[in-house]
PDB file of C-alpha atoms in Angstrom:
ATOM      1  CA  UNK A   1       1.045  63.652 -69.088  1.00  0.00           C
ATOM      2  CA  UNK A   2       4.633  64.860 -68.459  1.00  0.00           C
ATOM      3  CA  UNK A   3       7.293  62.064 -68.620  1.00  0.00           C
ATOM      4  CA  UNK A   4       8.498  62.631 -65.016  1.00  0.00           C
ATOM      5  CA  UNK A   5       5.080  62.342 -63.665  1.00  0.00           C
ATOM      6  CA  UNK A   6       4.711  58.917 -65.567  1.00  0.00           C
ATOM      7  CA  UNK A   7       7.770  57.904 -64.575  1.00  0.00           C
ATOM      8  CA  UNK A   8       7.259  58.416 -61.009  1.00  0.00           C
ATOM      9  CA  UNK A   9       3.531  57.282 -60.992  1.00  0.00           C
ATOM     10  CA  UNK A  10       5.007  53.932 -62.570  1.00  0.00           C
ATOM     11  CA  UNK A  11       8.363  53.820 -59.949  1.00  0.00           C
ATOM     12  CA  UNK A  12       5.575  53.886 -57.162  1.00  0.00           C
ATOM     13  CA  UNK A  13       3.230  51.785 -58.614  1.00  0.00           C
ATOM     14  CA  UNK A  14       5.913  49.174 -59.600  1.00  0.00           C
ATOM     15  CA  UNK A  15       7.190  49.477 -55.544  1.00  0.00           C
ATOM     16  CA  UNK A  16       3.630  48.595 -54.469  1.00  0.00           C
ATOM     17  CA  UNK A  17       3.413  45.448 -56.050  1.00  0.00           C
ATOM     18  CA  UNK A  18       6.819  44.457 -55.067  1.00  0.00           C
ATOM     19  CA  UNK A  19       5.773  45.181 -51.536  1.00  0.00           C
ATOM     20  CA  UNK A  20       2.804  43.459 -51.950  1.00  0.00           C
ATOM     21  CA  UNK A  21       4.775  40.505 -52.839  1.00  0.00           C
ATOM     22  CA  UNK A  22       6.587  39.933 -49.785  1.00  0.00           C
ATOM     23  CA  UNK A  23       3.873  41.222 -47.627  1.00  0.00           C
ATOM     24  CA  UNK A  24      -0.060  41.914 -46.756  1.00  0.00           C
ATOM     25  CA  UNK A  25      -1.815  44.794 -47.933  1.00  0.00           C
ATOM     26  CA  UNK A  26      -2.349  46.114 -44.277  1.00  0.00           C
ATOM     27  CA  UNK A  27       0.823  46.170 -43.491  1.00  0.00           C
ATOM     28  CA  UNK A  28       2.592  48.114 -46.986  1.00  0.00           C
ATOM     29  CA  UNK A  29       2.633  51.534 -45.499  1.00  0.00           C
ATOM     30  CA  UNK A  30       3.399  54.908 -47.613  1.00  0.00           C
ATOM     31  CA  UNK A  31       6.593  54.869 -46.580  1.00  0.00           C
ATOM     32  CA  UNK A  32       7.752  51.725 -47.272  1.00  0.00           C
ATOM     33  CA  UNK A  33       6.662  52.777 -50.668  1.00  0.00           C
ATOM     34  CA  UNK A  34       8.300  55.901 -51.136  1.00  0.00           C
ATOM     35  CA  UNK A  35      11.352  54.633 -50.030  1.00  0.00           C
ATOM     36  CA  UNK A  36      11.084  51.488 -52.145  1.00  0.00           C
ATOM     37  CA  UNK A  37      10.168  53.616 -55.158  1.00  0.00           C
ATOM     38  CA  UNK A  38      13.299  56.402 -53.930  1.00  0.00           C
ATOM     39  CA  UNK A  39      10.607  59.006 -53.409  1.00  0.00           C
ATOM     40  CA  UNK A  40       9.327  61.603 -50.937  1.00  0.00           C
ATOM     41  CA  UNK A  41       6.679  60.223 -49.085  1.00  0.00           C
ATOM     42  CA  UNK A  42       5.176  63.769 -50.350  1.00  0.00           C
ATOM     43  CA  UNK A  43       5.632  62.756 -53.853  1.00  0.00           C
ATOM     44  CA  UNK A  44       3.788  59.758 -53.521  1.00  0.00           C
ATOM     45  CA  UNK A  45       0.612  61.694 -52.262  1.00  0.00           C
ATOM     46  CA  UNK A  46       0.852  64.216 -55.168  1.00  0.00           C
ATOM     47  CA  UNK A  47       0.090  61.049 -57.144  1.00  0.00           C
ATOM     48  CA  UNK A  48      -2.135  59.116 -54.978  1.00  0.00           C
ATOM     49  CA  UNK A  49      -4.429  59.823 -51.880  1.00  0.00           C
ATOM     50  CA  UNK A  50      -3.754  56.833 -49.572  1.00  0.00           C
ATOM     51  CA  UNK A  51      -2.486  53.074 -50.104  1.00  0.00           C
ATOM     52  CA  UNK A  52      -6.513  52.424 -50.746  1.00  0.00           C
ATOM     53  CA  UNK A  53      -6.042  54.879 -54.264  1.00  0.00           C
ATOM     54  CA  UNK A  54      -3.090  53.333 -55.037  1.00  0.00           C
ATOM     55  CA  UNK A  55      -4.148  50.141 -55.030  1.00  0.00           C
ATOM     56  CA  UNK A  56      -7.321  50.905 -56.956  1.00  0.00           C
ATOM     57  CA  UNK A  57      -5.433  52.365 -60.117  1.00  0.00           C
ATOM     58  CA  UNK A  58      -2.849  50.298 -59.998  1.00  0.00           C
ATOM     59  CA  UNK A  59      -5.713  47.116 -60.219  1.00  0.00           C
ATOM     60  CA  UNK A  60      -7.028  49.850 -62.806  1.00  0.00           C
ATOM     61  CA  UNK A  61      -3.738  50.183 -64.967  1.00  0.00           C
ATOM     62  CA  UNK A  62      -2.523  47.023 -65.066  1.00  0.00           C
ATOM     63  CA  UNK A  63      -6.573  45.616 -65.928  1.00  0.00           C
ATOM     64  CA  UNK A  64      -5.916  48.032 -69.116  1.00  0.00           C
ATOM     65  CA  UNK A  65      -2.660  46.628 -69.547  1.00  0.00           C
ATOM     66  CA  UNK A  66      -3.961  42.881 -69.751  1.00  0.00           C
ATOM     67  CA  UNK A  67      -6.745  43.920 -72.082  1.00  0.00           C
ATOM     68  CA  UNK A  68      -4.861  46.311 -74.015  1.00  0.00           C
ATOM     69  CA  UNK A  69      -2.573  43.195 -74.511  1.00  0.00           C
ATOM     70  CA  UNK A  70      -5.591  41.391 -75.949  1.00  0.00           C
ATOM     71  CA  UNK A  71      -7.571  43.422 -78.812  1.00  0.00           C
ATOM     72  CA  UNK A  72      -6.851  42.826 -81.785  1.00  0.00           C
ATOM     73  CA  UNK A  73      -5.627  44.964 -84.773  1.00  0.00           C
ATOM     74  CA  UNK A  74      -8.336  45.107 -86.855  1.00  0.00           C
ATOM     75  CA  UNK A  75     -10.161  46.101 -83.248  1.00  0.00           C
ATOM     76  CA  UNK A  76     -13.189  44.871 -81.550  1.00  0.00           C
ATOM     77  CA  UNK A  77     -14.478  41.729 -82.105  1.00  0.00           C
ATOM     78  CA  UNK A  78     -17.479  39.056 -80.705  1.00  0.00           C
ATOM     79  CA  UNK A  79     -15.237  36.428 -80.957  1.00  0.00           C
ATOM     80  CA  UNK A  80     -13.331  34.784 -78.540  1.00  0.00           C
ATOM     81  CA  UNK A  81     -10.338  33.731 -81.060  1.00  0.00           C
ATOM     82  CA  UNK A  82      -7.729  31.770 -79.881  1.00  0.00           C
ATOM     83  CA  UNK A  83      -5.373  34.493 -80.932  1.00  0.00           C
ATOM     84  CA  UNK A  84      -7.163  36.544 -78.653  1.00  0.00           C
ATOM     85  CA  UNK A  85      -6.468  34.001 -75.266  1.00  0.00           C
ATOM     86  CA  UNK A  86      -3.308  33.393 -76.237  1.00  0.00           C
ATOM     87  CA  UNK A  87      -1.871  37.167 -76.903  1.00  0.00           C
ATOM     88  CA  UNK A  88      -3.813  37.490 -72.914  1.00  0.00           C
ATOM     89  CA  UNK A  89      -1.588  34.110 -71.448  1.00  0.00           C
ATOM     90  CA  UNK A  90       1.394  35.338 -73.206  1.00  0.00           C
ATOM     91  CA  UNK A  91       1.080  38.939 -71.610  1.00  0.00           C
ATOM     92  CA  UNK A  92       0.260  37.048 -68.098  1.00  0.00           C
ATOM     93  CA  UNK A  93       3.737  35.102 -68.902  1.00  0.00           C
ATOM     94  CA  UNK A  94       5.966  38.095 -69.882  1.00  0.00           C
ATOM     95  CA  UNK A  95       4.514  40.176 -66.835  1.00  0.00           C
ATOM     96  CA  UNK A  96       4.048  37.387 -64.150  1.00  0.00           C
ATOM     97  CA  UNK A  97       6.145  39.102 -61.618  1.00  0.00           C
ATOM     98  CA  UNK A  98       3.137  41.744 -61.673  1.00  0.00           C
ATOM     99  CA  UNK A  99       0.107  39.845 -62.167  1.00  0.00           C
ATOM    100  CA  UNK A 100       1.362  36.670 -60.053  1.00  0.00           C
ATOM    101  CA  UNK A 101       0.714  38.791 -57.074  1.00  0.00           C
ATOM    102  CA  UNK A 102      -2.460  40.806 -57.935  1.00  0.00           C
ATOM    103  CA  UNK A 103      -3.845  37.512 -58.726  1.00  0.00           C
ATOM    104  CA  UNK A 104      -2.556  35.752 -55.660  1.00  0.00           C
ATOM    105  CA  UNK A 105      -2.391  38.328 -52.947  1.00  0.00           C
ATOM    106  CA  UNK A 106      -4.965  37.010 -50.247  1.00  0.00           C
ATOM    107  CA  UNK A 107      -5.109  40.815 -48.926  1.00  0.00           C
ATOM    108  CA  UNK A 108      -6.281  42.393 -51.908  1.00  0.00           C
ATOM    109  CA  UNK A 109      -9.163  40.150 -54.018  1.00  0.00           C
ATOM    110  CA  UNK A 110     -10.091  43.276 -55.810  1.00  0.00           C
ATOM    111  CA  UNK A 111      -7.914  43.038 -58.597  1.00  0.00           C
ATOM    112  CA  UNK A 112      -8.832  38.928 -58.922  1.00  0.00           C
ATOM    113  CA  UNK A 113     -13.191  40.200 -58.888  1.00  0.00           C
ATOM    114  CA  UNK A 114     -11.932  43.421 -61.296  1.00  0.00           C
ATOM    115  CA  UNK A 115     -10.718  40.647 -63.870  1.00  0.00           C
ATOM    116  CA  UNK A 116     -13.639  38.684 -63.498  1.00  0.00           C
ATOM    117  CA  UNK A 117     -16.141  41.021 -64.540  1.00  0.00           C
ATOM    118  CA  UNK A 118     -13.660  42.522 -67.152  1.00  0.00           C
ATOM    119  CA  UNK A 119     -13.542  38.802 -68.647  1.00  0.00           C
ATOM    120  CA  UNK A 120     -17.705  38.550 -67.828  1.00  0.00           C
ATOM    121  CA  UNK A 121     -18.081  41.456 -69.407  1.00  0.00           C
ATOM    122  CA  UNK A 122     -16.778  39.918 -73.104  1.00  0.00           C
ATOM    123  CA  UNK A 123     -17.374  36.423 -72.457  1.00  0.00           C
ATOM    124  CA  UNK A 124     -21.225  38.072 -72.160  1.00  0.00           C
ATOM    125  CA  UNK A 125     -20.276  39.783 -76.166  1.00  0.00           C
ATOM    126  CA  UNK A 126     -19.553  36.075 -77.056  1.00  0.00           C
ATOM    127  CA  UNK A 127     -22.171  34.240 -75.413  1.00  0.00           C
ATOM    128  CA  UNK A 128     -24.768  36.844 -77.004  1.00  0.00           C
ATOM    129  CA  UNK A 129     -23.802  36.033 -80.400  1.00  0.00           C
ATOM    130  CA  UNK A 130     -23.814  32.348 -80.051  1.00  0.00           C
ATOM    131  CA  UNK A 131     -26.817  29.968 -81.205  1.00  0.00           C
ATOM    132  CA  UNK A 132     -27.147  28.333 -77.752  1.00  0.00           C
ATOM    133  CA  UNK A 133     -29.156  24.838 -76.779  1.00  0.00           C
ATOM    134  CA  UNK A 134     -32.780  26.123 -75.855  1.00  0.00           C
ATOM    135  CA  UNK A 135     -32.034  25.588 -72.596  1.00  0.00           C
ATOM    136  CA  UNK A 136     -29.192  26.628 -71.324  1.00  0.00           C
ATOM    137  CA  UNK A 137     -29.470  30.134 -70.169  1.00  0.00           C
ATOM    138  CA  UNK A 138     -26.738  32.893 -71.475  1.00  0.00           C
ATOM    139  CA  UNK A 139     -26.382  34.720 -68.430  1.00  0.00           C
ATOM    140  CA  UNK A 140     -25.624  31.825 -66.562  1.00  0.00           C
ATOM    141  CA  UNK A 141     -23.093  30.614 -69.475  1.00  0.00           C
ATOM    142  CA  UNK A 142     -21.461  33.860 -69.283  1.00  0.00           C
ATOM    143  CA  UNK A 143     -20.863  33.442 -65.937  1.00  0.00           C
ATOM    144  CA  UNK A 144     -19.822  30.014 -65.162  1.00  0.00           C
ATOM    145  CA  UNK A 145     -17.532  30.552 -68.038  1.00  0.00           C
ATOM    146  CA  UNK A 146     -15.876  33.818 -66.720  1.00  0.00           C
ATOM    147  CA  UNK A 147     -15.811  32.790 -63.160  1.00  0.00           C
ATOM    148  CA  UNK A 148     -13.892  29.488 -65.150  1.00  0.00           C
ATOM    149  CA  UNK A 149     -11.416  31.505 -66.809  1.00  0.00           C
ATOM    150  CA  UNK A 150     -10.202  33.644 -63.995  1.00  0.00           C
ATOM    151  CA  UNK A 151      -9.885  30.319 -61.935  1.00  0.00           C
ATOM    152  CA  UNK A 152      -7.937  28.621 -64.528  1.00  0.00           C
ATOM    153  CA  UNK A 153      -5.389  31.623 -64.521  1.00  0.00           C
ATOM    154  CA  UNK A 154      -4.668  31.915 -61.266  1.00  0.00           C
ATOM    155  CA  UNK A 155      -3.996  28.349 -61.147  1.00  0.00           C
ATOM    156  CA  UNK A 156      -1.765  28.846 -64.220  1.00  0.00           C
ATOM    157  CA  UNK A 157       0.105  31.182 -62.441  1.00  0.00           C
ATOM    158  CA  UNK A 158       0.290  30.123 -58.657  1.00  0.00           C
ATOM    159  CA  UNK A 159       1.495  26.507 -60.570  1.00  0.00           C
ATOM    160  CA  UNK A 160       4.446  28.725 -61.711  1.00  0.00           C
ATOM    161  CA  UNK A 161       2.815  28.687 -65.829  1.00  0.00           C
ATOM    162  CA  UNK A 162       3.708  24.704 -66.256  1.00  0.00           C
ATOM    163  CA  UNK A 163       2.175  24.841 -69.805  1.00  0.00           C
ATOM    164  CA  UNK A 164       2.827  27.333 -72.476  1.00  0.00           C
ATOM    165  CA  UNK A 165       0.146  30.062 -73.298  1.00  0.00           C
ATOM    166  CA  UNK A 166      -0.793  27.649 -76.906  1.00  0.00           C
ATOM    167  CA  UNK A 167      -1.127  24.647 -74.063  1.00  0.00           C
ATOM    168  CA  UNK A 168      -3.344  26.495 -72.390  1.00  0.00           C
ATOM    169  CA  UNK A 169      -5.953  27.755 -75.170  1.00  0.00           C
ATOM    170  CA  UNK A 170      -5.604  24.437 -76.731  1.00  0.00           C
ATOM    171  CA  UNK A 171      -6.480  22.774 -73.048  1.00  0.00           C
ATOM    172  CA  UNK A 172      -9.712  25.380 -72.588  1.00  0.00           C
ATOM    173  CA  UNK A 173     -10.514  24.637 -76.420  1.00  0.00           C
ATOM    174  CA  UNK A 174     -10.879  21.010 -75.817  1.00  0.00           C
ATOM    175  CA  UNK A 175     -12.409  21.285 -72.438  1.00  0.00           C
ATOM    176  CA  UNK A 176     -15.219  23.483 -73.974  1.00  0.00           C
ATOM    177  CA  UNK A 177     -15.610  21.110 -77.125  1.00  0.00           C
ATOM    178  CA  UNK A 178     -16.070  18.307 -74.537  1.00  0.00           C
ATOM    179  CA  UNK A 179     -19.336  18.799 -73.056  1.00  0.00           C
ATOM    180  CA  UNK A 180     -18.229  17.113 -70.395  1.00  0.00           C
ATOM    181  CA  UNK A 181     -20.884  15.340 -69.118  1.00  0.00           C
ATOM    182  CA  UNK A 182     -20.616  15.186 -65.045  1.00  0.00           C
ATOM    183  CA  UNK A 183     -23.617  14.478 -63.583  1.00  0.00           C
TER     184      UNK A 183
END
C-alpha cells in the first residue's frame, strides 16, 4: 500500500477514536472526522464506506495490533506464557489512549466482544492441551476464562492501569493457582 494512503487511513482512523473519546458513536459524524483528521470529507470515503466501516477496521486493526504485540519470536505457541500476557498489558499500557476507549466506549461493544473471542479463541489452544480434572468441561473453561480476561482488562484500564503489566500476570497467575474455592 502507498505511504500516503497509510498515512491518511491511519490520520482518520486515529481522529475516530479521539472522537470517540469525547463522544458517542451516534453522534461522530464524517465530518467531524475529516476535519479532525484535516481531510476531505471525500477522502475519508475513498478509504471507508460509512462511520459503520470505519469502525469495523479500525476494531479490526487495532485487534491485529494487540495480538501482533503478543506472539512470540520463535512464533506460535499453546502456551499461555507469562511473557506472552505481559508483552499484551504492556502494549495495552503504551497505547491506552487507543484501547482505553475501544474498551470503554458504551456506544460501540464490538471491539470489547471482538477481543473476547480473539482471547477465546487461544485460551481454547491452551485449554485443549491441558490435562484437565475429569470433570470440568474445556469449553466451559475456555470460556469463563476468556470472558475473565477481557473483564480484568477493562478494569485495568478504566482504574487508570494502578498495577504494572508484571502485577498484573503475577495477580492472574496466583488467582488461577488458587482454586479458589467459592461455593
Amino acid at each position: 500500500m502507498d505511504r500516503r494512503i497509510m498515512r491518511s487511513r491511519q490520520m482518520i482512523m486515529q481522529a475516530f477514536i479521539e472522537l470517540l473519546g469525547e463522544q458517542d458513536f451516534e453522534k461522530v459524524t464524517i465530518q467531524g472526522i475529516a476535519d479532525r483528521a484535516n481531510v476531505n470529507r471525500g477522502t475519508v470515503y475513498l478509504h471507508f464506506t460509512d462511520k459503520y466501516d470505519l469502525l469495523e477496521q479500525s476494531v479490526d486493526t487495532y485487534l491485529m495490533m494487540l495480538a501482533d504485540s503478543c506472539i512470540p519470536k520463535e512464533g506460535t505457541t499453546t502456551e499461555l506464557s507469562r511473557d506472552l500476557l505481559i508483552r499484551a498489558f504492556t502494549y495495552l499500557k503504551e497505547h491506552a489512549a487507543i484501547y482505553s476507549v475501544l474498551i470503554t466506549n458504551k456506544g460501540i461493544p464490538t471491539f470489547r466482544h471482538r477481543m473476547t473471542q480473539m482471547i477465546k479463541g487461544n485460551v481454547t489452544m491452551v485449554v485443549n492441551h491441558m490435562k484437565l480434572e475429569s470433570d470440568i468441561h474445556r469449553d466451559v473453561l475456555a470460556q469463563f476464562l476468556s470472558v475473565s480476561i477481557t473483564g480484568l482488562i477493562e478494569w485495568w484500564v478504566v482504574e487508570s492501569m494502578p498495577y504494572t503489566p508484571e502485577e498484573m500476570v503475577e495477580q492472574m497467575n496466583k488467582i488461577l493457582e488458587a482454586r479458589l474455592q467459592l461455593w
